[in-house]
Each structure stands twice: as C-alpha cells, then as structure tokens.
C-alpha cells in the first residue's frame, strides 16, 4: 500500500499526543496515512506492552489510519546503527510515503531525539539504490520521501508551520482516551508518572491552544521542517 504520509514514533502514544488531529484531518481529505511505532513502550511504569498494543490499535481505528506497525525496538536502548536504520528503510520502501514525520529533534525523553535522528538518516539512505533490502522475499526499490517534518512534543520548540486542527481536536482527545493505561485515572493503583498527573492532558490542550492562537484559530498542531518550505507566491499563504 502506498501512503501519502508515514509517521514514526519512538513509543505508542507519541503520535496521538503530538499530531493525531493532523492525521485525522488529512485522512478526512482523502489522504492515506500510516504509523510505525519503533518500540512497544516496554519500560513504561504503567500498563504492559500487551495493553499498549491494544490501545494503539484502538487509537488507529479512531483516526482511520490505513496501516500501523510496531518494529519492537528495545525501549530506552535502541541504537542509531545500521540494523535499526535498515528496519526503518524497509518500512519507508514498503509504504513509499511522499512525506515522513518523525519525533521531535530534541525533547525531554532521550528516545525522542534519538528516534528523530534515526528516522532522518534512514529517510535519506532509503533513496540510495545500492542499499539493498528485501521484504517478504522480494527486492525493494529505493525510495526517498519528498519532505521530512518533525512533530513537537514536550519541549516548547518553535514551529515552522502550524496546522489548523480546530474541527478535529475532539478526535485527538478520543485517541488519547484510548491510551487509558498511560494517563490520569483516579482509580488506578499504578505509579504516578509525568504524563499520568491530572495536569498533563490540560497541558496538551494548552499547547494546542497556543499553536492555534499563533495562526488565529482555536487549536493547532506545530511542526518543524527539515528544510525550507518552497512556495510559488507569497500570496499563496493567505
């Protein structure tokens, strides 16, 4: 299946927190989108990998995602090396996306920045025909996405562009509710974590409101571009 956009995430729920409303909006406009989770979140203090697998499936159904896979890298300890690059290259060549979106270039969780660099390098290497890969016994043609963007996570990074997601923000909230093991639950007996406090999801809403305010709307999701964004005429931005 060829996709228009393929989003990579160090952990299940990274995409939901950062850019799920944008994906829902794109899908509603007829675009095909997929998610590749690099790990199963094995080191998470709450829930289990099996629970998070199911939560990711539910969130994908809510978004209408066309494909979601998990590469089962070692949470917290995956490396920026040839083995991990090749696994990502296979996914890029499998889905041949026009756009790839990766984790924030730097962030509170060290996996995020490492995943960002890993995907960036793999997206370039995927276009080199002398790097040979196979999937299901078949040779894969080289493929390089036309654009590479990064979503913004915990750190308040300055976006290069903001997507108006006002009409789709409630869908984002639904995807977050799908990850019930990870966020605030007054009845949970599991350890309290950074993202499971009562204040965390209001912070996500506040961030969306700030980005929305930047572009004169209610809710927005911000992105960073790897390279300058080409336009034909400045008036195209009006």
PDB file of C-alpha atoms in Angstrom:
ATOM      1  CA  UNK A   1       0.000   0.000   0.000  1.00  0.00           C
ATOM      2  CA  UNK A   2       1.417   3.359  -0.997  1.00  0.00           C
ATOM      3  CA  UNK A   3       0.841   6.049   1.609  1.00  0.00           C
ATOM      4  CA  UNK A   4       0.842   9.817   1.348  1.00  0.00           C
ATOM      5  CA  UNK A   5       2.283  10.234   4.820  1.00  0.00           C
ATOM      6  CA  UNK A   6       4.135   7.912   7.199  1.00  0.00           C
ATOM      7  CA  UNK A   7       4.660   8.936  10.819  1.00  0.00           C
ATOM      8  CA  UNK A   8       7.306   7.349  13.027  1.00  0.00           C
ATOM      9  CA  UNK A   9       7.126   7.294  16.831  1.00  0.00           C
ATOM     10  CA  UNK A  10       9.563   6.142  19.489  1.00  0.00           C
ATOM     11  CA  UNK A  11       6.630   4.992  21.639  1.00  0.00           C
ATOM     12  CA  UNK A  12       2.960   4.153  21.180  1.00  0.00           C
ATOM     13  CA  UNK A  13       1.046   7.373  22.077  1.00  0.00           C
ATOM     14  CA  UNK A  14       3.753   9.782  20.791  1.00  0.00           C
ATOM     15  CA  UNK A  15       1.762  10.355  17.602  1.00  0.00           C
ATOM     16  CA  UNK A  16      -1.522  10.670  19.464  1.00  0.00           C
ATOM     17  CA  UNK A  17      -0.088  13.327  21.771  1.00  0.00           C
ATOM     18  CA  UNK A  18       1.678  15.324  19.072  1.00  0.00           C
ATOM     19  CA  UNK A  19      -0.131  15.156  15.739  1.00  0.00           C
ATOM     20  CA  UNK A  20      -3.154  12.845  15.728  1.00  0.00           C
ATOM     21  CA  UNK A  21      -5.552  15.658  14.825  1.00  0.00           C
ATOM     22  CA  UNK A  22      -3.445  16.491  11.775  1.00  0.00           C
ATOM     23  CA  UNK A  23      -3.592  12.865  10.658  1.00  0.00           C
ATOM     24  CA  UNK A  24      -7.357  12.744  11.118  1.00  0.00           C
ATOM     25  CA  UNK A  25      -7.669  15.937   9.072  1.00  0.00           C
ATOM     26  CA  UNK A  26      -5.502  14.567   6.272  1.00  0.00           C
ATOM     27  CA  UNK A  27      -7.418  11.293   6.154  1.00  0.00           C
ATOM     28  CA  UNK A  28     -10.696  13.226   6.005  1.00  0.00           C
ATOM     29  CA  UNK A  29      -9.324  14.955   2.891  1.00  0.00           C
ATOM     30  CA  UNK A  30      -8.668  11.636   1.196  1.00  0.00           C
ATOM     31  CA  UNK A  31      -5.002  11.129   2.071  1.00  0.00           C
ATOM     32  CA  UNK A  32      -3.579   7.764   3.124  1.00  0.00           C
ATOM     33  CA  UNK A  33      -1.609   7.731   6.366  1.00  0.00           C
ATOM     34  CA  UNK A  34       0.314   5.196   8.419  1.00  0.00           C
ATOM     35  CA  UNK A  35       2.175   4.961  11.719  1.00  0.00           C
ATOM     36  CA  UNK A  36       5.314   2.997  12.575  1.00  0.00           C
ATOM     37  CA  UNK A  37       5.917   2.681  16.323  1.00  0.00           C
ATOM     38  CA  UNK A  38       9.555   1.869  16.998  1.00  0.00           C
ATOM     39  CA  UNK A  39       9.065   0.300  20.454  1.00  0.00           C
ATOM     40  CA  UNK A  40       6.208  -1.205  22.448  1.00  0.00           C
ATOM     41  CA  UNK A  41       6.876   1.106  25.391  1.00  0.00           C
ATOM     42  CA  UNK A  42       8.276  -1.793  27.415  1.00  0.00           C
ATOM     43  CA  UNK A  43       9.837   0.464  30.061  1.00  0.00           C
ATOM     44  CA  UNK A  44       6.635   2.325  30.809  1.00  0.00           C
ATOM     45  CA  UNK A  45       5.758   2.414  34.503  1.00  0.00           C
ATOM     46  CA  UNK A  46       2.065   1.871  33.788  1.00  0.00           C
ATOM     47  CA  UNK A  47       0.310  -0.810  31.806  1.00  0.00           C
ATOM     48  CA  UNK A  48       2.072  -3.548  29.846  1.00  0.00           C
ATOM     49  CA  UNK A  49       3.315  -3.850  26.257  1.00  0.00           C
ATOM     50  CA  UNK A  50       0.295  -6.030  25.501  1.00  0.00           C
ATOM     51  CA  UNK A  51      -2.089  -3.399  26.848  1.00  0.00           C
ATOM     52  CA  UNK A  52      -0.356  -0.675  24.849  1.00  0.00           C
ATOM     53  CA  UNK A  53      -0.509  -2.811  21.704  1.00  0.00           C
ATOM     54  CA  UNK A  54      -4.283  -2.939  22.044  1.00  0.00           C
ATOM     55  CA  UNK A  55      -4.533   0.757  22.929  1.00  0.00           C
ATOM     56  CA  UNK A  56      -2.533   1.606  19.790  1.00  0.00           C
ATOM     57  CA  UNK A  57      -4.935  -0.484  17.704  1.00  0.00           C
ATOM     58  CA  UNK A  58      -7.935   1.328  19.166  1.00  0.00           C
ATOM     59  CA  UNK A  59      -6.341   4.738  18.571  1.00  0.00           C
ATOM     60  CA  UNK A  60      -5.554   3.769  14.970  1.00  0.00           C
ATOM     61  CA  UNK A  61      -9.191   2.801  14.438  1.00  0.00           C
ATOM     62  CA  UNK A  62     -10.342   6.148  15.825  1.00  0.00           C
ATOM     63  CA  UNK A  63      -8.002   8.030  13.484  1.00  0.00           C
ATOM     64  CA  UNK A  64      -8.837   5.861  10.487  1.00  0.00           C
ATOM     65  CA  UNK A  65      -5.154   5.034   9.952  1.00  0.00           C
ATOM     66  CA  UNK A  66      -4.525   2.835   6.897  1.00  0.00           C
ATOM     67  CA  UNK A  67      -1.568   0.942   8.393  1.00  0.00           C
ATOM     68  CA  UNK A  68       0.135   0.716  11.784  1.00  0.00           C
ATOM     69  CA  UNK A  69       3.131  -1.451  12.595  1.00  0.00           C
ATOM     70  CA  UNK A  70       5.480  -1.846  15.553  1.00  0.00           C
ATOM     71  CA  UNK A  71       9.172  -2.622  14.981  1.00  0.00           C
ATOM     72  CA  UNK A  72       9.653  -3.777  18.594  1.00  0.00           C
ATOM     73  CA  UNK A  73      12.961  -1.990  19.086  1.00  0.00           C
ATOM     74  CA  UNK A  74      14.323  -2.139  22.628  1.00  0.00           C
ATOM     75  CA  UNK A  75      12.635   0.664  24.558  1.00  0.00           C
ATOM     76  CA  UNK A  76      15.154   3.063  26.059  1.00  0.00           C
ATOM     77  CA  UNK A  77      18.142   1.326  24.498  1.00  0.00           C
ATOM     78  CA  UNK A  78      17.598   1.121  20.732  1.00  0.00           C
ATOM     79  CA  UNK A  79      20.636   2.331  18.831  1.00  0.00           C
ATOM     80  CA  UNK A  80      21.334   4.636  15.939  1.00  0.00           C
ATOM     81  CA  UNK A  81      23.081   1.944  13.917  1.00  0.00           C
ATOM     82  CA  UNK A  82      22.840   0.021  10.663  1.00  0.00           C
ATOM     83  CA  UNK A  83      20.490  -2.657  11.992  1.00  0.00           C
ATOM     84  CA  UNK A  84      17.896  -0.127  13.156  1.00  0.00           C
ATOM     85  CA  UNK A  85      18.321   2.080  10.086  1.00  0.00           C
ATOM     86  CA  UNK A  86      17.700  -0.894   7.801  1.00  0.00           C
ATOM     87  CA  UNK A  87      14.477  -1.777   9.627  1.00  0.00           C
ATOM     88  CA  UNK A  88      13.188   1.758   9.067  1.00  0.00           C
ATOM     89  CA  UNK A  89      14.360   1.800   5.454  1.00  0.00           C
ATOM     90  CA  UNK A  90      12.285  -1.336   4.816  1.00  0.00           C
ATOM     91  CA  UNK A  91       9.193   0.445   6.144  1.00  0.00           C
ATOM     92  CA  UNK A  92       9.812   3.550   4.047  1.00  0.00           C
ATOM     93  CA  UNK A  93      10.309   1.439   0.932  1.00  0.00           C
ATOM     94  CA  UNK A  94       7.288  -0.684   1.768  1.00  0.00           C
ATOM     95  CA  UNK A  95       4.888   2.259   2.023  1.00  0.00           C
ATOM     96  CA  UNK A  96       6.654   4.760  -0.285  1.00  0.00           C
ATOM     97  CA  UNK A  97       5.331   7.866   1.516  1.00  0.00           C
ATOM     98  CA  UNK A  98       5.597  11.321  -0.010  1.00  0.00           C
ATOM     99  CA  UNK A  99       6.028  12.767   3.487  1.00  0.00           C
ATOM    100  CA  UNK A 100       7.682  11.320   6.580  1.00  0.00           C
ATOM    101  CA  UNK A 101       7.131  12.801  10.037  1.00  0.00           C
ATOM    102  CA  UNK A 102       9.399  11.900  12.947  1.00  0.00           C
ATOM    103  CA  UNK A 103       9.798  12.601  16.662  1.00  0.00           C
ATOM    104  CA  UNK A 104      10.935  15.997  17.892  1.00  0.00           C
ATOM    105  CA  UNK A 105      14.641  16.690  17.198  1.00  0.00           C
ATOM    106  CA  UNK A 106      15.238  17.217  20.922  1.00  0.00           C
ATOM    107  CA  UNK A 107      12.965  16.519  23.849  1.00  0.00           C
ATOM    108  CA  UNK A 108      12.632  15.526  27.495  1.00  0.00           C
ATOM    109  CA  UNK A 109      12.741  11.790  26.742  1.00  0.00           C
ATOM    110  CA  UNK A 110      16.099  10.753  25.201  1.00  0.00           C
ATOM    111  CA  UNK A 111      14.364   8.199  22.960  1.00  0.00           C
ATOM    112  CA  UNK A 112      12.603  11.027  21.123  1.00  0.00           C
ATOM    113  CA  UNK A 113      15.700  12.838  19.886  1.00  0.00           C
ATOM    114  CA  UNK A 114      17.464   9.557  19.095  1.00  0.00           C
ATOM    115  CA  UNK A 115      14.464   8.298  17.115  1.00  0.00           C
ATOM    116  CA  UNK A 116      14.319  11.614  15.263  1.00  0.00           C
ATOM    117  CA  UNK A 117      17.928  11.335  14.066  1.00  0.00           C
ATOM    118  CA  UNK A 118      17.489   7.648  13.251  1.00  0.00           C
ATOM    119  CA  UNK A 119      14.470   8.297  11.027  1.00  0.00           C
ATOM    120  CA  UNK A 120      16.107  11.343   9.416  1.00  0.00           C
ATOM    121  CA  UNK A 121      19.150   9.344   8.348  1.00  0.00           C
ATOM    122  CA  UNK A 122      17.105   6.315   7.271  1.00  0.00           C
ATOM    123  CA  UNK A 123      14.855   8.521   5.120  1.00  0.00           C
ATOM    124  CA  UNK A 124      17.908   9.705   3.206  1.00  0.00           C
ATOM    125  CA  UNK A 125      19.566   6.305   2.956  1.00  0.00           C
ATOM    126  CA  UNK A 126      16.310   4.771   1.720  1.00  0.00           C
ATOM    127  CA  UNK A 127      16.841   6.649  -1.535  1.00  0.00           C
ATOM    128  CA  UNK A 128      20.197   5.013  -2.268  1.00  0.00           C
ATOM    129  CA  UNK A 129      19.712   2.151  -4.722  1.00  0.00           C
ATOM    130  CA  UNK A 130      22.963   0.440  -3.701  1.00  0.00           C
ATOM    131  CA  UNK A 131      21.487  -0.206  -0.271  1.00  0.00           C
ATOM    132  CA  UNK A 132      19.620  -3.439  -0.889  1.00  0.00           C
ATOM    133  CA  UNK A 133      16.638  -4.554   1.168  1.00  0.00           C
ATOM    134  CA  UNK A 134      14.089  -7.322   0.895  1.00  0.00           C
ATOM    135  CA  UNK A 135      10.617  -7.662   2.286  1.00  0.00           C
ATOM    136  CA  UNK A 136       8.710 -10.959   2.171  1.00  0.00           C
ATOM    137  CA  UNK A 137      11.393 -12.340  -0.124  1.00  0.00           C
ATOM    138  CA  UNK A 138      11.052  -9.521  -2.655  1.00  0.00           C
ATOM    139  CA  UNK A 139      13.672  -6.897  -3.535  1.00  0.00           C
ATOM    140  CA  UNK A 140      12.544  -3.390  -2.603  1.00  0.00           C
ATOM    141  CA  UNK A 141      13.134  -0.425  -4.915  1.00  0.00           C
ATOM    142  CA  UNK A 142      14.862   2.616  -3.453  1.00  0.00           C
ATOM    143  CA  UNK A 143      12.512   5.341  -2.217  1.00  0.00           C
ATOM    144  CA  UNK A 144      13.147   8.734  -0.637  1.00  0.00           C
ATOM    145  CA  UNK A 145      10.258  10.820   0.712  1.00  0.00           C
ATOM    146  CA  UNK A 146       9.936  14.300  -0.730  1.00  0.00           C
ATOM    147  CA  UNK A 147       9.604  16.004   2.663  1.00  0.00           C
ATOM    148  CA  UNK A 148      10.689  15.298   6.224  1.00  0.00           C
ATOM    149  CA  UNK A 149       8.944  17.016   9.120  1.00  0.00           C
ATOM    150  CA  UNK A 150       9.133  16.681  12.894  1.00  0.00           C
ATOM    151  CA  UNK A 151       6.234  16.945  15.311  1.00  0.00           C
ATOM    152  CA  UNK A 152       6.665  18.834  18.575  1.00  0.00           C
ATOM    153  CA  UNK A 153       6.439  17.014  21.904  1.00  0.00           C
ATOM    154  CA  UNK A 154       7.222  18.100  25.449  1.00  0.00           C
ATOM    155  CA  UNK A 155       9.772  20.846  24.800  1.00  0.00           C
ATOM    156  CA  UNK A 156       8.294  24.120  23.570  1.00  0.00           C
ATOM    157  CA  UNK A 157      10.058  24.197  20.216  1.00  0.00           C
ATOM    158  CA  UNK A 158       9.265  26.949  17.713  1.00  0.00           C
ATOM    159  CA  UNK A 159       7.172  25.527  14.846  1.00  0.00           C
ATOM    160  CA  UNK A 160       7.964  26.251  11.205  1.00  0.00           C
ATOM    161  CA  UNK A 161       4.304  25.763  10.380  1.00  0.00           C
ATOM    162  CA  UNK A 162       1.070  25.088  12.255  1.00  0.00           C
ATOM    163  CA  UNK A 163      -1.872  23.025  11.053  1.00  0.00           C
ATOM    164  CA  UNK A 164      -5.342  24.276  11.975  1.00  0.00           C
ATOM    165  CA  UNK A 165      -6.969  21.283  13.692  1.00  0.00           C
ATOM    166  CA  UNK A 166      -9.859  23.056  15.373  1.00  0.00           C
ATOM    167  CA  UNK A 167     -12.503  20.841  13.735  1.00  0.00           C
ATOM    168  CA  UNK A 168     -10.561  17.698  14.611  1.00  0.00           C
ATOM    169  CA  UNK A 169      -9.396  18.346  18.146  1.00  0.00           C
ATOM    170  CA  UNK A 170     -12.107  16.210  19.746  1.00  0.00           C
ATOM    171  CA  UNK A 171     -10.876  13.264  17.699  1.00  0.00           C
ATOM    172  CA  UNK A 172      -7.425  13.864  19.155  1.00  0.00           C
ATOM    173  CA  UNK A 173      -8.943  13.704  22.634  1.00  0.00           C
ATOM    174  CA  UNK A 174     -10.552  10.379  21.711  1.00  0.00           C
ATOM    175  CA  UNK A 175      -7.220   8.943  20.625  1.00  0.00           C
ATOM    176  CA  UNK A 176      -5.685   9.988  23.941  1.00  0.00           C
ATOM    177  CA  UNK A 177      -8.515   8.371  25.874  1.00  0.00           C
ATOM    178  CA  UNK A 178      -7.678   5.144  24.026  1.00  0.00           C
ATOM    179  CA  UNK A 179      -4.424   5.043  25.995  1.00  0.00           C
ATOM    180  CA  UNK A 180      -6.207   4.683  29.307  1.00  0.00           C
ATOM    181  CA  UNK A 181      -3.283   2.924  30.951  1.00  0.00           C
ATOM    182  CA  UNK A 182      -0.991   5.902  30.466  1.00  0.00           C
ATOM    183  CA  UNK A 183      -2.960   8.958  31.504  1.00  0.00           C
ATOM    184  CA  UNK A 184      -4.771  10.161  34.606  1.00  0.00           C
ATOM    185  CA  UNK A 185      -7.122   7.653  36.173  1.00  0.00           C
ATOM    186  CA  UNK A 186      -8.193   8.363  39.772  1.00  0.00           C
ATOM    187  CA  UNK A 187      -8.940   4.655  40.248  1.00  0.00           C
ATOM    188  CA  UNK A 188      -5.564   3.398  39.063  1.00  0.00           C
ATOM    189  CA  UNK A 189      -3.245   1.772  41.607  1.00  0.00           C
ATOM    190  CA  UNK A 190      -0.199   2.063  39.345  1.00  0.00           C
ATOM    191  CA  UNK A 191       2.673   4.517  39.891  1.00  0.00           C
ATOM    192  CA  UNK A 192       2.096   8.168  39.106  1.00  0.00           C
ATOM    193  CA  UNK A 193       4.200   9.257  36.149  1.00  0.00           C
ATOM    194  CA  UNK A 194       4.972  12.521  34.392  1.00  0.00           C
ATOM    195  CA  UNK A 195       2.115  12.002  31.926  1.00  0.00           C
ATOM    196  CA  UNK A 196      -0.421  10.470  34.322  1.00  0.00           C
ATOM    197  CA  UNK A 197      -0.904  13.502  36.577  1.00  0.00           C
ATOM    198  CA  UNK A 198      -4.221  15.390  36.377  1.00  0.00           C
ATOM    199  CA  UNK A 199      -2.405  18.384  34.849  1.00  0.00           C
ATOM    200  CA  UNK A 200      -0.837  16.645  31.854  1.00  0.00           C
ATOM    201  CA  UNK A 201      -3.746  16.433  29.403  1.00  0.00           C
ATOM    202  CA  UNK A 202      -4.761  20.052  30.164  1.00  0.00           C
ATOM    203  CA  UNK A 203      -1.156  20.925  29.231  1.00  0.00           C
ATOM    204  CA  UNK A 204      -1.656  19.186  25.864  1.00  0.00           C
ATOM    205  CA  UNK A 205      -4.800  21.246  25.301  1.00  0.00           C
ATOM    206  CA  UNK A 206      -2.997  24.441  26.334  1.00  0.00           C
ATOM    207  CA  UNK A 207      -0.215  23.710  23.863  1.00  0.00           C
ATOM    208  CA  UNK A 208      -2.762  23.174  21.085  1.00  0.00           C
ATOM    209  CA  UNK A 209      -4.453  26.447  22.008  1.00  0.00           C
ATOM    210  CA  UNK A 210      -1.120  28.300  21.925  1.00  0.00           C
ATOM    211  CA  UNK A 211      -0.318  26.971  18.467  1.00  0.00           C
ATOM    212  CA  UNK A 212      -3.869  27.723  17.374  1.00  0.00           C
ATOM    213  CA  UNK A 213      -3.524  31.281  18.676  1.00  0.00           C
ATOM    214  CA  UNK A 214      -0.376  31.709  16.577  1.00  0.00           C
ATOM    215  CA  UNK A 215      -2.413  31.234  13.396  1.00  0.00           C
ATOM    216  CA  UNK A 216      -5.622  32.902  14.502  1.00  0.00           C
ATOM    217  CA  UNK A 217      -7.672  29.805  15.252  1.00  0.00           C
ATOM    218  CA  UNK A 218      -8.629  27.750  18.320  1.00  0.00           C
ATOM    219  CA  UNK A 219      -6.443  24.634  18.088  1.00  0.00           C
ATOM    220  CA  UNK A 220      -3.272  23.918  16.162  1.00  0.00           C
ATOM    221  CA  UNK A 221      -0.505  21.334  15.913  1.00  0.00           C
ATOM    222  CA  UNK A 222       3.004  22.576  15.224  1.00  0.00           C
ATOM    223  CA  UNK A 223       5.718  21.050  13.054  1.00  0.00           C
ATOM    224  CA  UNK A 224       9.363  21.659  12.236  1.00  0.00           C
ATOM    225  CA  UNK A 225      10.637  21.294   8.682  1.00  0.00           C
ATOM    226  CA  UNK A 226      13.998  19.685   7.899  1.00  0.00           C
ATOM    227  CA  UNK A 227      14.467  22.125   5.008  1.00  0.00           C
ATOM    228  CA  UNK A 228      12.903  25.461   3.955  1.00  0.00           C
ATOM    229  CA  UNK A 229       9.392  25.128   2.586  1.00  0.00           C
ATOM    230  CA  UNK A 230       9.083  26.101  -1.063  1.00  0.00           C
ATOM    231  CA  UNK A 231       6.207  28.333  -2.165  1.00  0.00           C
ATOM    232  CA  UNK A 232       5.408  29.848  -5.547  1.00  0.00           C
ATOM    233  CA  UNK A 233       3.995  33.191  -4.458  1.00  0.00           C
ATOM    234  CA  UNK A 234       3.734  34.791  -1.005  1.00  0.00           C
ATOM    235  CA  UNK A 235       0.038  35.336  -1.680  1.00  0.00           C
ATOM    236  CA  UNK A 236      -0.407  31.541  -1.723  1.00  0.00           C
ATOM    237  CA  UNK A 237      -0.047  31.692   2.064  1.00  0.00           C
ATOM    238  CA  UNK A 238      -3.076  33.941   2.502  1.00  0.00           C
TER     239      UNK A 238
END
